[in-house]
Short mmCIF file of N, CA and C in Angstrom, two decimals:
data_model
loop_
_atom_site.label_atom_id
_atom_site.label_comp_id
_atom_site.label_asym_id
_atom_site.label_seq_id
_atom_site.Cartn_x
_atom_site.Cartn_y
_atom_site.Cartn_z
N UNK A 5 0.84 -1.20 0.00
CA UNK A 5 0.00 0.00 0.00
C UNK A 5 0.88 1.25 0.00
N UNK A 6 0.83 1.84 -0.86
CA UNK A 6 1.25 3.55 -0.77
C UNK A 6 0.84 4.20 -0.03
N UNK A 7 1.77 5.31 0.60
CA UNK A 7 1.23 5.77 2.01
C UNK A 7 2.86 6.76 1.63
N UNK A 8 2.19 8.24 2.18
CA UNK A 8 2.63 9.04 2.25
C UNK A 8 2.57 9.80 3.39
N UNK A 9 3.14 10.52 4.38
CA UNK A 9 3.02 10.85 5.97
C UNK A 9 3.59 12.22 6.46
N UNK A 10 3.26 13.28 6.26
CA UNK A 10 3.53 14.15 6.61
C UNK A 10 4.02 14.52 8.20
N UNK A 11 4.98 15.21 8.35
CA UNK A 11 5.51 15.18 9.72
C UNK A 11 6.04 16.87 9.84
N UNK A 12 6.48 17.51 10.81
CA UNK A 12 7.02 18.81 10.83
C UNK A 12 6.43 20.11 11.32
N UNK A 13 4.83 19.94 11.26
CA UNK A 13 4.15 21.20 11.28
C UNK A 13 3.96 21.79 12.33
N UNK A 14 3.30 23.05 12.24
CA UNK A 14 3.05 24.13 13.65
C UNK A 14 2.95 25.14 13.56
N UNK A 15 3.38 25.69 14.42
CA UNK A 15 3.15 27.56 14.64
C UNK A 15 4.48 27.84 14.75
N UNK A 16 4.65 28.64 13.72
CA UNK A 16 5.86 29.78 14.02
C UNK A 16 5.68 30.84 13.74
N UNK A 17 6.68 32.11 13.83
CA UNK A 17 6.99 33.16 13.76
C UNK A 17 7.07 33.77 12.60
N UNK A 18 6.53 34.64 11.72
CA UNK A 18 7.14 35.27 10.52
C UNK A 18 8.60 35.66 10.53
N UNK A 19 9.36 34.99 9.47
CA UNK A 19 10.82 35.52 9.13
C UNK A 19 11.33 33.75 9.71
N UNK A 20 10.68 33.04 10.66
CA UNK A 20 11.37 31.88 11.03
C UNK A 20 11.41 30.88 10.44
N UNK A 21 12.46 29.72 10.40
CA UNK A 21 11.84 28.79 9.24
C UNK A 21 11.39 27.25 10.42
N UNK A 22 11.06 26.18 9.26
CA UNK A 22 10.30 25.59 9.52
C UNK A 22 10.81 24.07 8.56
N UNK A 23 10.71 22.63 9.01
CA UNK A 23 11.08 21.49 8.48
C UNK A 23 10.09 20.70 8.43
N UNK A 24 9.18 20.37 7.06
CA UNK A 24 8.52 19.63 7.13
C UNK A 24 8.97 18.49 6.34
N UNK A 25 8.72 16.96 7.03
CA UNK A 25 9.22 16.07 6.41
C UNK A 25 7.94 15.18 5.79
N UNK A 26 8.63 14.28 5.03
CA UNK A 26 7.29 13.24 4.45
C UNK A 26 7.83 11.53 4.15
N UNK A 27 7.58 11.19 4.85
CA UNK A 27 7.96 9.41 4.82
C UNK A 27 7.25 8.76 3.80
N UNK A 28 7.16 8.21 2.86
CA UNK A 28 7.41 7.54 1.59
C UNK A 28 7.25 5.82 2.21
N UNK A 29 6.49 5.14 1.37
CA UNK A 29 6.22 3.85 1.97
C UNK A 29 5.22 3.25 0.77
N UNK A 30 5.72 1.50 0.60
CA UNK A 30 4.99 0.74 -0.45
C UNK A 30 5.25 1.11 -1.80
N UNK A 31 5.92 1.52 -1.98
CA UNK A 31 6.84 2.15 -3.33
C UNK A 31 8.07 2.45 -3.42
N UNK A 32 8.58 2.02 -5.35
CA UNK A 32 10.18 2.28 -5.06
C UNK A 32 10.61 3.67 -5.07
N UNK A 33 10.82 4.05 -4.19
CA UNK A 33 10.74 5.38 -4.10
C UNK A 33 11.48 6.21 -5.02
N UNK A 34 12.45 5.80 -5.81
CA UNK A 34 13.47 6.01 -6.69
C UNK A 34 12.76 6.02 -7.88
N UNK A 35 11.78 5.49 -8.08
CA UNK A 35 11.44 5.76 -9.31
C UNK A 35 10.46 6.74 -9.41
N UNK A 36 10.07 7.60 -8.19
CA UNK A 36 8.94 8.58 -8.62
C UNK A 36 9.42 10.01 -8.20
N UNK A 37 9.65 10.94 -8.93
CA UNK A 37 9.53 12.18 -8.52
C UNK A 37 8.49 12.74 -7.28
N UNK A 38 8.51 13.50 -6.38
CA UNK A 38 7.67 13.67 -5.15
C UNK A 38 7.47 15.17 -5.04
N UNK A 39 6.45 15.92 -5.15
CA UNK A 39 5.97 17.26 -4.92
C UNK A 39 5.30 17.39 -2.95
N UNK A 40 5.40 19.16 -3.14
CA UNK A 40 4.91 19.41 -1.77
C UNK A 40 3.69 20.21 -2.52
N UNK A 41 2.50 20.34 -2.23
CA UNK A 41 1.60 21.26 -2.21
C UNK A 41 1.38 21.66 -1.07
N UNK A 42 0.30 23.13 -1.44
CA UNK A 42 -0.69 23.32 -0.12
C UNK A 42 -1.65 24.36 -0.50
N UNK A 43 -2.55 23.87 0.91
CA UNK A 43 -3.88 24.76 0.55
C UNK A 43 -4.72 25.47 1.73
N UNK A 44 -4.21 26.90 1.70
CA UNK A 44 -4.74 27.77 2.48
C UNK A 44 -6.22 27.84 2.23
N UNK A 45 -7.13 28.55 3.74
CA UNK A 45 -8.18 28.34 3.50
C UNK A 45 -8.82 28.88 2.80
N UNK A 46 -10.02 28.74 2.43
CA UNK A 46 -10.93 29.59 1.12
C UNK A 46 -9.81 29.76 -0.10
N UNK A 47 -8.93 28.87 -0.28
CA UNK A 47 -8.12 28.81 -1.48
C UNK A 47 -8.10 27.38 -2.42
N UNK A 48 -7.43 27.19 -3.44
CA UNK A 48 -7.43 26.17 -4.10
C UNK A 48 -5.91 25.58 -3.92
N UNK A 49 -6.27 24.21 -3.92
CA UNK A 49 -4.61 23.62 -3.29
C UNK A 49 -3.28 24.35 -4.51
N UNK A 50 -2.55 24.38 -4.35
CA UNK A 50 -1.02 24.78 -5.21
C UNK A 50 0.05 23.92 -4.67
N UNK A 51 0.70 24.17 -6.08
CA UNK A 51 2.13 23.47 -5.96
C UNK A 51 2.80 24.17 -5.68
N UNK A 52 3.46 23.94 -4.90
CA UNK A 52 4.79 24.03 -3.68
C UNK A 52 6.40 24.03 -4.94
N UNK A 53 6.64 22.86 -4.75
CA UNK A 53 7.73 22.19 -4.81
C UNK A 53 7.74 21.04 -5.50
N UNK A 54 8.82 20.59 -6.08
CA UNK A 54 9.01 18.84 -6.39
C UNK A 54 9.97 18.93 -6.71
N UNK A 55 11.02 17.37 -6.49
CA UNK A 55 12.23 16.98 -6.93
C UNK A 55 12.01 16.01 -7.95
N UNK A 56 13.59 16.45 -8.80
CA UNK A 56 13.26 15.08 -9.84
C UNK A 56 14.12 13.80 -8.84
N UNK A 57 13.30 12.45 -9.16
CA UNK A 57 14.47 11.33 -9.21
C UNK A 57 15.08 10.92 -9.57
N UNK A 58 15.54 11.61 -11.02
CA UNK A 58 16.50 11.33 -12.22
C UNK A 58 17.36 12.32 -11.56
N UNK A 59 18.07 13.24 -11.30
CA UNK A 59 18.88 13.84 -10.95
C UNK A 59 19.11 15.21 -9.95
N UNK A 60 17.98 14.92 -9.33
CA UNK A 60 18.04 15.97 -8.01
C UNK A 60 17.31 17.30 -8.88
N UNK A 61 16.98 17.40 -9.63
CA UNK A 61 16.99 19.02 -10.08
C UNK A 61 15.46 19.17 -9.41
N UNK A 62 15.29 20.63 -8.88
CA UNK A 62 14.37 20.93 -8.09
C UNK A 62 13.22 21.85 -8.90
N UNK A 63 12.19 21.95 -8.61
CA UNK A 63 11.29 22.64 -9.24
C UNK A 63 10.35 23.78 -8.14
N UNK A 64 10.18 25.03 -8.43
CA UNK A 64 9.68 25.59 -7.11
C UNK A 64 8.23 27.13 -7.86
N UNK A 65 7.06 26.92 -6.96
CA UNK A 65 6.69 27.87 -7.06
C UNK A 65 6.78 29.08 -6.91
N UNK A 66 6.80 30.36 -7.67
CA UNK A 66 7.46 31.49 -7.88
C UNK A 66 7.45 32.65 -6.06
N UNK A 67 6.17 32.22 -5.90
CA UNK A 67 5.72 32.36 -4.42
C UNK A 67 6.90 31.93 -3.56
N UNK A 68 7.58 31.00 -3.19
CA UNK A 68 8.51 29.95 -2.60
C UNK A 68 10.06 30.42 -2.74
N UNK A 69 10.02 30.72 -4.31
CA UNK A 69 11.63 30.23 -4.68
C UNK A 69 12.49 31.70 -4.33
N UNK A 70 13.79 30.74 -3.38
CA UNK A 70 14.90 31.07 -2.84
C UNK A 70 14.42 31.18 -1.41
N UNK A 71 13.11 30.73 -0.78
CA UNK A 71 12.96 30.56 0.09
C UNK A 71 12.39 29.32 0.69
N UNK A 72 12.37 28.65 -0.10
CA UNK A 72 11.64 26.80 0.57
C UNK A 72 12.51 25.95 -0.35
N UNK A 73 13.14 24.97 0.32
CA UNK A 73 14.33 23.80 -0.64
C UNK A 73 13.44 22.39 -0.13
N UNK A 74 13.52 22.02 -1.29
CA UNK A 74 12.82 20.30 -1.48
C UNK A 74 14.57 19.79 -1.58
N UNK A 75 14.26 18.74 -1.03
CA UNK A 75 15.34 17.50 -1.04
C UNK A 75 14.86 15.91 -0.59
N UNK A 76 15.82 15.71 -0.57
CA UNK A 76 15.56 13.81 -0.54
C UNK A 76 16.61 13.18 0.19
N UNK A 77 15.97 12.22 0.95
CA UNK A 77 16.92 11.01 1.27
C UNK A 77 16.52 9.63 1.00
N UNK A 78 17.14 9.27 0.05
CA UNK A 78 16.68 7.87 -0.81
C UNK A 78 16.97 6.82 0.56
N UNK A 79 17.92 6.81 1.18
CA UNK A 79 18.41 5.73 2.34
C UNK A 79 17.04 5.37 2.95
N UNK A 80 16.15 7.13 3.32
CA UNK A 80 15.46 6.82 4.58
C UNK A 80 14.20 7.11 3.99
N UNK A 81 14.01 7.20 2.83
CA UNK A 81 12.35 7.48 1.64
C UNK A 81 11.98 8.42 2.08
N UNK A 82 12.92 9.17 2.33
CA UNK A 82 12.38 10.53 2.82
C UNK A 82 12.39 11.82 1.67
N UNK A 83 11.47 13.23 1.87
CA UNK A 83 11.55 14.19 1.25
C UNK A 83 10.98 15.16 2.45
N UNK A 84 12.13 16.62 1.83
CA UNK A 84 12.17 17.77 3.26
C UNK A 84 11.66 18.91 2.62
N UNK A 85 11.12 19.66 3.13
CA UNK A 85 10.47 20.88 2.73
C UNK A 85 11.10 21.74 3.22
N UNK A 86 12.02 22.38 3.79
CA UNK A 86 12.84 23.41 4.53
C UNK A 86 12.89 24.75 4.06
N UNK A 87 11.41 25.41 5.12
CA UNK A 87 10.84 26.29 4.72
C UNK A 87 11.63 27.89 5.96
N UNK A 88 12.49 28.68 4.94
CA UNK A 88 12.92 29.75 5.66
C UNK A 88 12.46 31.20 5.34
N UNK A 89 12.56 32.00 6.12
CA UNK A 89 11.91 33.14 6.03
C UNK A 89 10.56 33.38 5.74
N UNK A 90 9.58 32.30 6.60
CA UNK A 90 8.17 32.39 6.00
C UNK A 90 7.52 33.34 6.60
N UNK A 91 6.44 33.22 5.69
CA UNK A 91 5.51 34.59 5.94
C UNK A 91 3.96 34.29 5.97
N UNK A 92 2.97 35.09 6.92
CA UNK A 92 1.70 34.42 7.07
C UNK A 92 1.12 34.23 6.08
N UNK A 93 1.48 34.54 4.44
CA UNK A 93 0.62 33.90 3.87
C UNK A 93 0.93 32.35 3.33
N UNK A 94 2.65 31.65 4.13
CA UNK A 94 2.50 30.43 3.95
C UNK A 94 1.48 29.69 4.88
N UNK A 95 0.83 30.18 5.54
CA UNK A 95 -0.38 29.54 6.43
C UNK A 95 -1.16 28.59 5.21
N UNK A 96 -0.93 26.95 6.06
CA UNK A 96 -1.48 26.52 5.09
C UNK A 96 -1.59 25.04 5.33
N UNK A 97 -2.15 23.73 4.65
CA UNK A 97 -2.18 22.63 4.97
C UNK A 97 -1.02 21.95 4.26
N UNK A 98 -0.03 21.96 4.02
CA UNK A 98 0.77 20.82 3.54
C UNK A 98 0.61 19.72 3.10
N UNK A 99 0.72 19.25 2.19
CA UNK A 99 0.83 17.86 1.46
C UNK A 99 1.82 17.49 0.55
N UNK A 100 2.78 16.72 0.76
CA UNK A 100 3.34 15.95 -0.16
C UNK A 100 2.42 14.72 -1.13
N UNK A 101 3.22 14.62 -2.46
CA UNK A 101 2.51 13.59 -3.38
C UNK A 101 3.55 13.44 -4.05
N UNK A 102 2.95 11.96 -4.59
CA UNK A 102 3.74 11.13 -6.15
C UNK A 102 3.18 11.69 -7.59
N UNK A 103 4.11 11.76 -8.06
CA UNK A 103 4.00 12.36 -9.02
C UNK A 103 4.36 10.86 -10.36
N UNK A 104 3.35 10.64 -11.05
CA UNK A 104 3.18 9.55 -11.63
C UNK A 104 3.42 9.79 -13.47
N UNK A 105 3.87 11.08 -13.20
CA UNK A 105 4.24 11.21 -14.82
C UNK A 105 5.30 11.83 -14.97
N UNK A 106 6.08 11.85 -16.09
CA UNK A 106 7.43 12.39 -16.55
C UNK A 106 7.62 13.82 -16.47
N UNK A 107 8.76 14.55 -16.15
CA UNK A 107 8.79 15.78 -15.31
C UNK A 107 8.99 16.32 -16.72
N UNK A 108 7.98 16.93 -17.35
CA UNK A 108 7.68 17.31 -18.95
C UNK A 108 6.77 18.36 -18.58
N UNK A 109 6.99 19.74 -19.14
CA UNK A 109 5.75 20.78 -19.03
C UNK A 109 5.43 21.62 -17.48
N UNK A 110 4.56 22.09 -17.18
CA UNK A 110 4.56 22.37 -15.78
C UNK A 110 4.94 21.76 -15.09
N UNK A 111 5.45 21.52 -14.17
CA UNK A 111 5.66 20.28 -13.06
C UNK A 111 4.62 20.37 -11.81
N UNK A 112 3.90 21.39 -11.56
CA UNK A 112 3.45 21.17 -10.66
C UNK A 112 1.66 21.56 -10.33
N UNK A 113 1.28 20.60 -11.66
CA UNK A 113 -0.32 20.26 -11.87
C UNK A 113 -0.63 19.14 -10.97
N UNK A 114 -1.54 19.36 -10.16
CA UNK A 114 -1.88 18.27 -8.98
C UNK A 114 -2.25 17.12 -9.58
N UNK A 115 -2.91 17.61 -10.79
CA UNK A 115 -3.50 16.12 -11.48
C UNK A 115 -2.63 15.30 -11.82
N UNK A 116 -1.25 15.64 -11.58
CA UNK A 116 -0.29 14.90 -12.47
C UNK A 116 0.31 14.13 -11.20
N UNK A 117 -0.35 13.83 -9.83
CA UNK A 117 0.40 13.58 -8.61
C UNK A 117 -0.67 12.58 -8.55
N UNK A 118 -0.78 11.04 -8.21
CA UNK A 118 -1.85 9.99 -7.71
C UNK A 118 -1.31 9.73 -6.19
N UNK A 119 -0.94 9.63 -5.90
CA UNK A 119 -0.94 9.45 -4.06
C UNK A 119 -0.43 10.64 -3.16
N UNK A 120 -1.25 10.79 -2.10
CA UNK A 120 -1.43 12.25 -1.38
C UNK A 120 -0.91 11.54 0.00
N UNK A 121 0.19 12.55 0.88
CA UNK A 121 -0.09 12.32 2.11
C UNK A 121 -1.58 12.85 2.95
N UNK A 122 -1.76 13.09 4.34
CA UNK A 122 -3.15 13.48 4.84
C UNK A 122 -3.35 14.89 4.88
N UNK A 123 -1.85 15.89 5.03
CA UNK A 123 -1.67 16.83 5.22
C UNK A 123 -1.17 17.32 6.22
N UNK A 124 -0.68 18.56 6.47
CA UNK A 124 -0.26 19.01 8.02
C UNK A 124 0.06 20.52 7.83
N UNK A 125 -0.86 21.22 8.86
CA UNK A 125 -0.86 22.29 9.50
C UNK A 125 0.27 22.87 9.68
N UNK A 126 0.41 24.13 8.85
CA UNK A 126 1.64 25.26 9.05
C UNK A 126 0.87 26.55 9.48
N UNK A 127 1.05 27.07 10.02
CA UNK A 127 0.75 28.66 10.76
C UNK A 127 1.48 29.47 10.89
N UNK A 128 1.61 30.50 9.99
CA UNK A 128 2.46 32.07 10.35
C UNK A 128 1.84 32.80 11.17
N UNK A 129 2.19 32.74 12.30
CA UNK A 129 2.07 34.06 12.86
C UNK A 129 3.00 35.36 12.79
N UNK A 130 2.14 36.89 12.50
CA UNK A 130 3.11 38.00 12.04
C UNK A 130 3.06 38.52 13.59
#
């Protein structure tokens, strides 16, 4: 069974950062690229983040980038969200997913992700 597990979340501080992790399970994990979304309330979910598994290269929403790094640890099927200098409008639910198609075109259309972790609670407070 595929199973994805979000871990990391909470309340912090604006400007502070924040580690959210996601455990990977029932799959070779090596063969799938892995995105972070999220979805603030009265909003529509967005893509975050994703790594490739062909060669590390990272993909990031314009919102995010130079401030949230996706990475991986193949040893431990892990993927990290290492979110710095956030700000209350990252207030939001977190989710990592598999990404089940070739990293071709946008990368970060939800439809293009079939297994979801449950989610997890991030909070900026300013």
């Amino acid at each position: 069974e595929v199973q994805l597990v979000e871990s990391g979340g909470g309340l912090v501080q604006a400007g502070e950062s924040l580690r959210l992790s996601c455990a990977a399970s029932g799959f070779t994990f090596d063969r799938y690229a892995i995105g972070w979304f999220r979805q603030a309330p009265g909003k529509e979910r967005e893509g975050v983040a994703c790594i490739s598994n062909n060669d590390g290269e990272s993909f990031y929403a314009n919102s995010v980038k130079g401030r949230f790094t996706i990475s991986t640890d193949y040893a431990q099927n892990m993927v990290y969200l290492q979110m710095n200098s956030v700000k209350p409008e990252d207030t939001a639910v977190y989710y990592c997913a598999r990404r089940n198609l070739p990293l071709l075109g946008y990368i970060l259309h939800q439809k293009d992700y079939d297994y979801w972790g449950q989610g997890i609670q991030v909070t900026v407070s300013s």
